[in-house]
XYZ file of C-alpha atoms in Angstrom:
308
model
C -23.567 -80.450 -102.673
C -20.118 -79.245 -102.232
C -17.448 -81.154 -104.787
C -13.912 -79.967 -103.504
C -10.688 -81.319 -105.097
C -9.183 -82.921 -101.650
C -12.163 -85.482 -101.132
C -9.990 -88.111 -103.321
C -6.883 -87.639 -101.325
C -8.782 -87.469 -98.031
C -10.402 -91.123 -98.462
C -7.049 -92.408 -97.194
C -7.985 -95.168 -94.559
C -6.743 -94.081 -90.836
C -8.805 -96.235 -89.208
C -7.553 -97.402 -85.679
C -6.048 -95.879 -82.859
C -4.263 -98.785 -80.983
C -0.608 -100.383 -80.451
C -0.804 -103.947 -81.217
C 2.426 -105.884 -81.024
C 1.361 -109.407 -82.600
C 3.583 -112.653 -81.777
C 2.870 -116.082 -82.770
C 5.317 -117.945 -80.612
C 4.110 -120.307 -77.739
C 5.151 -120.598 -74.301
C 8.367 -122.137 -73.403
C 9.257 -123.846 -70.108
C 11.595 -121.925 -67.874
C 11.651 -118.889 -70.329
C 12.861 -115.511 -68.679
C 9.881 -113.522 -67.900
C 9.620 -109.897 -69.322
C 8.845 -108.781 -65.682
C 11.974 -110.010 -64.088
C 15.428 -111.464 -65.271
C 15.284 -114.683 -63.145
C 14.355 -118.085 -64.771
C 10.419 -118.575 -64.516
C 7.289 -119.862 -65.852
C 6.099 -116.725 -67.374
C 6.904 -116.388 -71.186
C 9.154 -114.018 -72.547
C 6.518 -112.172 -74.647
C 9.067 -109.828 -76.304
C 10.692 -112.857 -77.980
C 7.364 -114.298 -78.792
C 5.960 -111.099 -80.481
C 9.510 -110.961 -82.496
C 10.119 -107.512 -81.012
C 7.490 -106.328 -83.360
C 4.349 -103.999 -82.565
C 1.576 -104.400 -85.251
C 0.077 -101.164 -85.900
C -2.284 -99.576 -88.195
C -1.835 -97.051 -91.161
C 1.264 -94.933 -91.733
C 0.374 -91.554 -90.911
C -2.122 -92.334 -88.352
C -1.736 -90.094 -85.248
C -1.303 -93.453 -82.965
C 1.193 -94.743 -85.779
C 3.235 -91.569 -84.883
C 3.088 -92.012 -81.307
C 4.153 -95.487 -81.615
C 7.065 -94.635 -83.463
C 7.864 -91.834 -80.722
C 7.301 -94.743 -78.124
C 10.012 -97.088 -79.555
C 12.430 -94.247 -79.505
C 11.624 -92.744 -76.122
C 11.805 -96.246 -74.241
C 15.350 -97.431 -73.697
C 13.874 -101.270 -73.068
C 12.376 -101.105 -76.494
C 15.745 -101.071 -78.396
C 15.676 -103.319 -81.433
C 11.697 -103.121 -81.834
C 10.152 -102.217 -85.035
C 6.826 -101.080 -85.657
C 4.888 -103.175 -88.260
C 2.647 -100.677 -90.324
C -0.735 -102.667 -91.480
C -4.015 -101.541 -91.589
C -6.760 -101.255 -89.067
C -8.710 -104.202 -90.253
C -5.325 -106.108 -90.684
C -4.461 -105.283 -86.826
C -7.828 -106.299 -85.597
C -7.427 -109.350 -87.867
C -3.996 -110.249 -85.890
C -5.758 -109.640 -82.644
C -8.762 -111.770 -83.175
C -6.428 -114.920 -84.308
C -4.194 -114.240 -81.325
C -6.876 -114.212 -78.795
C -8.447 -117.505 -80.464
C -5.316 -119.042 -79.855
C -4.362 -117.495 -76.858
C -1.087 -116.006 -78.344
C 0.525 -112.905 -77.088
C -0.383 -109.604 -79.054
C 0.634 -105.783 -78.394
C -1.957 -103.908 -80.112
C -2.142 -100.005 -80.799
C -5.175 -99.320 -78.707
C -7.721 -96.594 -78.451
C -10.889 -95.911 -76.655
C -13.561 -95.563 -77.770
C -13.743 -98.804 -79.829
C -16.037 -101.804 -80.121
C -13.218 -104.143 -79.642
C -13.283 -103.203 -75.843
C -16.977 -104.809 -75.725
C -15.627 -107.860 -78.034
C -12.510 -108.930 -76.198
C -10.968 -108.664 -72.654
C -8.379 -106.245 -73.133
C -6.006 -104.093 -71.235
C -3.445 -100.949 -71.554
C -0.176 -101.174 -70.651
C 0.889 -98.480 -68.428
C 2.752 -95.486 -70.174
C 4.929 -94.018 -67.563
C 6.799 -91.795 -70.111
C 3.352 -90.453 -71.355
C 4.267 -90.921 -74.991
C 0.784 -91.643 -75.844
C -0.419 -88.639 -74.052
C -2.859 -89.536 -71.599
C -6.420 -89.172 -71.812
C -7.974 -87.207 -74.385
C -11.231 -85.429 -75.801
C -12.866 -85.600 -79.101
C -13.870 -81.996 -80.040
C -16.325 -80.036 -82.518
C -14.876 -77.703 -84.823
C -16.841 -75.529 -87.329
C -15.929 -73.073 -90.121
C -15.992 -69.348 -89.663
C -19.113 -67.889 -90.351
C -21.282 -70.835 -89.695
C -23.088 -69.362 -86.806
C -24.361 -66.593 -89.198
C -25.014 -68.713 -92.033
C -26.558 -71.464 -90.107
C -27.412 -70.456 -86.650
C -29.554 -73.271 -85.911
C -27.035 -75.953 -86.719
C -24.367 -73.850 -84.960
C -26.534 -74.413 -81.871
C -27.084 -78.124 -82.189
C -23.337 -78.438 -82.651
C -22.659 -76.493 -80.057
C -24.767 -78.389 -77.654
C -23.976 -81.811 -78.949
C -22.195 -83.979 -76.071
C -22.589 -87.896 -75.340
C -20.804 -90.180 -73.085
C -17.815 -93.121 -74.013
C -20.849 -95.696 -73.556
C -23.122 -93.974 -76.008
C -20.421 -93.875 -78.923
C -19.373 -97.384 -78.255
C -23.192 -98.566 -77.886
C -23.419 -97.285 -81.569
C -19.905 -98.643 -82.555
C -20.984 -102.146 -81.181
C -24.440 -102.490 -82.849
C -23.017 -101.370 -86.298
C -21.035 -104.712 -86.240
C -24.220 -106.342 -86.691
C -25.858 -103.981 -88.960
C -24.729 -100.757 -90.194
C -23.629 -97.423 -88.759
C -26.418 -95.856 -90.482
C -28.897 -98.221 -88.524
C -27.216 -98.358 -85.544
C -27.168 -94.525 -85.380
C -30.901 -94.477 -86.164
C -31.410 -97.008 -83.339
C -29.537 -94.974 -80.800
C -31.078 -91.648 -81.665
C -34.597 -93.063 -81.455
C -33.559 -94.841 -77.722
C -31.957 -91.621 -76.575
C -34.891 -89.223 -77.614
C -34.226 -87.142 -74.350
C -30.950 -86.694 -74.463
C -31.201 -85.771 -78.193
C -34.034 -83.025 -77.137
C -31.558 -81.369 -75.189
C -29.698 -80.642 -78.416
C -32.644 -79.504 -80.624
C -34.723 -77.746 -78.081
C -36.037 -74.549 -79.490
C -34.214 -74.864 -82.721
C -36.125 -74.040 -85.926
C -36.309 -76.895 -88.529
C -35.203 -76.005 -92.139
C -36.358 -77.338 -95.434
C -33.553 -79.114 -97.552
C -30.638 -76.618 -96.489
C -27.315 -78.598 -97.312
C -24.447 -79.104 -94.660
C -21.288 -81.275 -95.184
C -19.279 -82.961 -92.155
C -15.914 -84.122 -92.413
C -14.702 -86.743 -90.328
C -11.805 -89.217 -89.949
C -12.856 -92.965 -91.231
C -12.441 -94.621 -87.897
C -15.485 -96.364 -86.279
C -15.616 -93.703 -83.415
C -16.036 -91.127 -85.785
C -18.565 -93.026 -88.242
C -20.549 -93.151 -84.783
C -20.779 -89.718 -83.989
C -21.206 -88.602 -87.852
C -24.097 -90.502 -88.790
C -25.647 -89.550 -85.306
C -25.413 -86.255 -86.000
C -26.543 -87.017 -89.692
C -29.524 -88.503 -88.413
C -30.323 -85.429 -85.755
C -29.865 -83.048 -88.510
C -32.179 -84.935 -91.084
C -34.757 -84.983 -88.585
C -34.427 -81.003 -88.518
C -34.895 -80.916 -92.431
C -31.209 -80.559 -93.459
C -29.433 -82.298 -96.173
C -26.434 -83.848 -94.722
C -23.327 -84.835 -96.689
C -20.679 -87.140 -94.595
C -17.221 -87.086 -96.102
C -14.320 -89.214 -94.592
C -10.946 -87.989 -95.015
C -7.184 -87.854 -93.937
C -7.107 -86.020 -90.621
C -5.181 -82.979 -91.997
C -7.740 -82.981 -94.293
C -10.328 -82.412 -91.615
C -8.935 -79.035 -90.290
C -7.994 -78.119 -93.772
C -11.516 -78.344 -95.005
C -13.137 -76.743 -92.289
C -10.528 -73.882 -92.156
C -11.080 -73.262 -95.688
C -14.740 -73.419 -95.333
C -14.820 -76.379 -98.037
C -16.571 -78.013 -95.312
C -18.909 -76.976 -92.522
C -18.176 -78.794 -89.568
C -16.279 -81.915 -87.949
C -16.931 -83.571 -85.113
C -13.482 -85.708 -85.178
C -10.713 -84.032 -83.628
C -8.804 -85.770 -80.987
C -7.492 -83.077 -78.635
C -5.051 -82.034 -76.938
C -2.189 -84.866 -78.297
C -3.556 -86.844 -81.263
C -4.035 -84.130 -83.581
C -2.367 -81.471 -82.081
C -0.178 -80.509 -84.846
C -3.322 -80.208 -87.259
C -4.875 -77.999 -84.678
C -1.714 -75.734 -84.150
C -1.732 -75.208 -87.783
C -5.512 -74.141 -88.256
C -6.485 -72.992 -85.049
C -6.769 -69.464 -86.018
C -8.957 -70.159 -89.164
C -11.502 -72.677 -87.227
C -14.075 -72.099 -84.570
C -13.657 -74.919 -81.704
C -17.015 -75.592 -79.748
C -15.205 -77.457 -77.308
C -15.577 -81.286 -76.401
C -18.208 -83.397 -77.554
C -16.823 -86.538 -75.757
C -14.394 -86.915 -72.745
C -12.090 -89.630 -71.777
C -10.414 -91.093 -74.871
C -7.209 -92.977 -74.749
C -4.615 -94.182 -77.125
C -1.752 -96.765 -76.095
C -0.394 -100.274 -75.945
C -2.960 -102.873 -75.505
C -2.461 -106.566 -74.717
C -5.356 -109.432 -73.659
C -6.031 -109.766 -70.375
C -4.607 -113.083 -70.149
C -0.806 -111.615 -70.871
C 0.944 -111.337 -67.588
C 2.206 -107.995 -67.957
C 1.435 -104.470 -66.915
C 3.614 -101.920 -68.310
C 5.718 -100.781 -71.498
C 8.558 -100.546 -69.431
C 8.118 -104.719 -68.681
C 9.199 -105.174 -71.921
C 12.820 -106.313 -73.184
C 15.212 -104.930 -75.709
C 16.000 -106.877 -78.740
C 20.003 -108.063 -78.009
């Protein structure tokens, strides 16, 4: 089993990708709407959330995208990003929804919160969150020669958004390991497409690195289960996104199913692209952005008001 120095640094938690602007105020009669300047019954959500976006961990891709969004949109002048944690953001989201209060969160799909709550993305006319993305599989150079059977399985691995969200949602009531085993058992035909004609091994070791987000826990544990059924000994190591690329590029790790491209992890990919092998998408249709509960009468980032 590999034991490299960057693991400790890599255990930084960068768990959630969604913009959450959390607010505590209640509706006031005659308040100005965020969607127009006239008097009306629609509350001023910008004031009620105190011109604050509640985000997740510093350094996360969506955190950087959110800071860029505040700079890019003139109507967000005076707004601030409250950096928190994924768990903290989700806690505030849950509390706000229970009380039917306004909140804006940094949101991304796939994530189990879209199954648990009735949420929507705010439109992003300036495209600061990069639009729809994919999740790619990257492997170290030489893996195809060293482990051709693993390389073939990783190269074939592809699943749908609903597959990943099923594992994520089931894991909330059990564990990702148990949810992954259940999914593999119930989707044997899809798994067979990845493993068809592949020879089994006897205890050969492989290390996968991933970002500690629920989406990557889902794909990591599913692949772990698939490879272990093929006779491999699999180590999963959660690390910071920058370390994902560094580890694969230096050969300290064998592969990762975690890169979000072309926007979220673009800088890391560009830095290491000559030293990794990109096997392409393993999932299409991911998305980052500002997310609000459906009960909020607001549709776009441009509907928000500047702090005066």
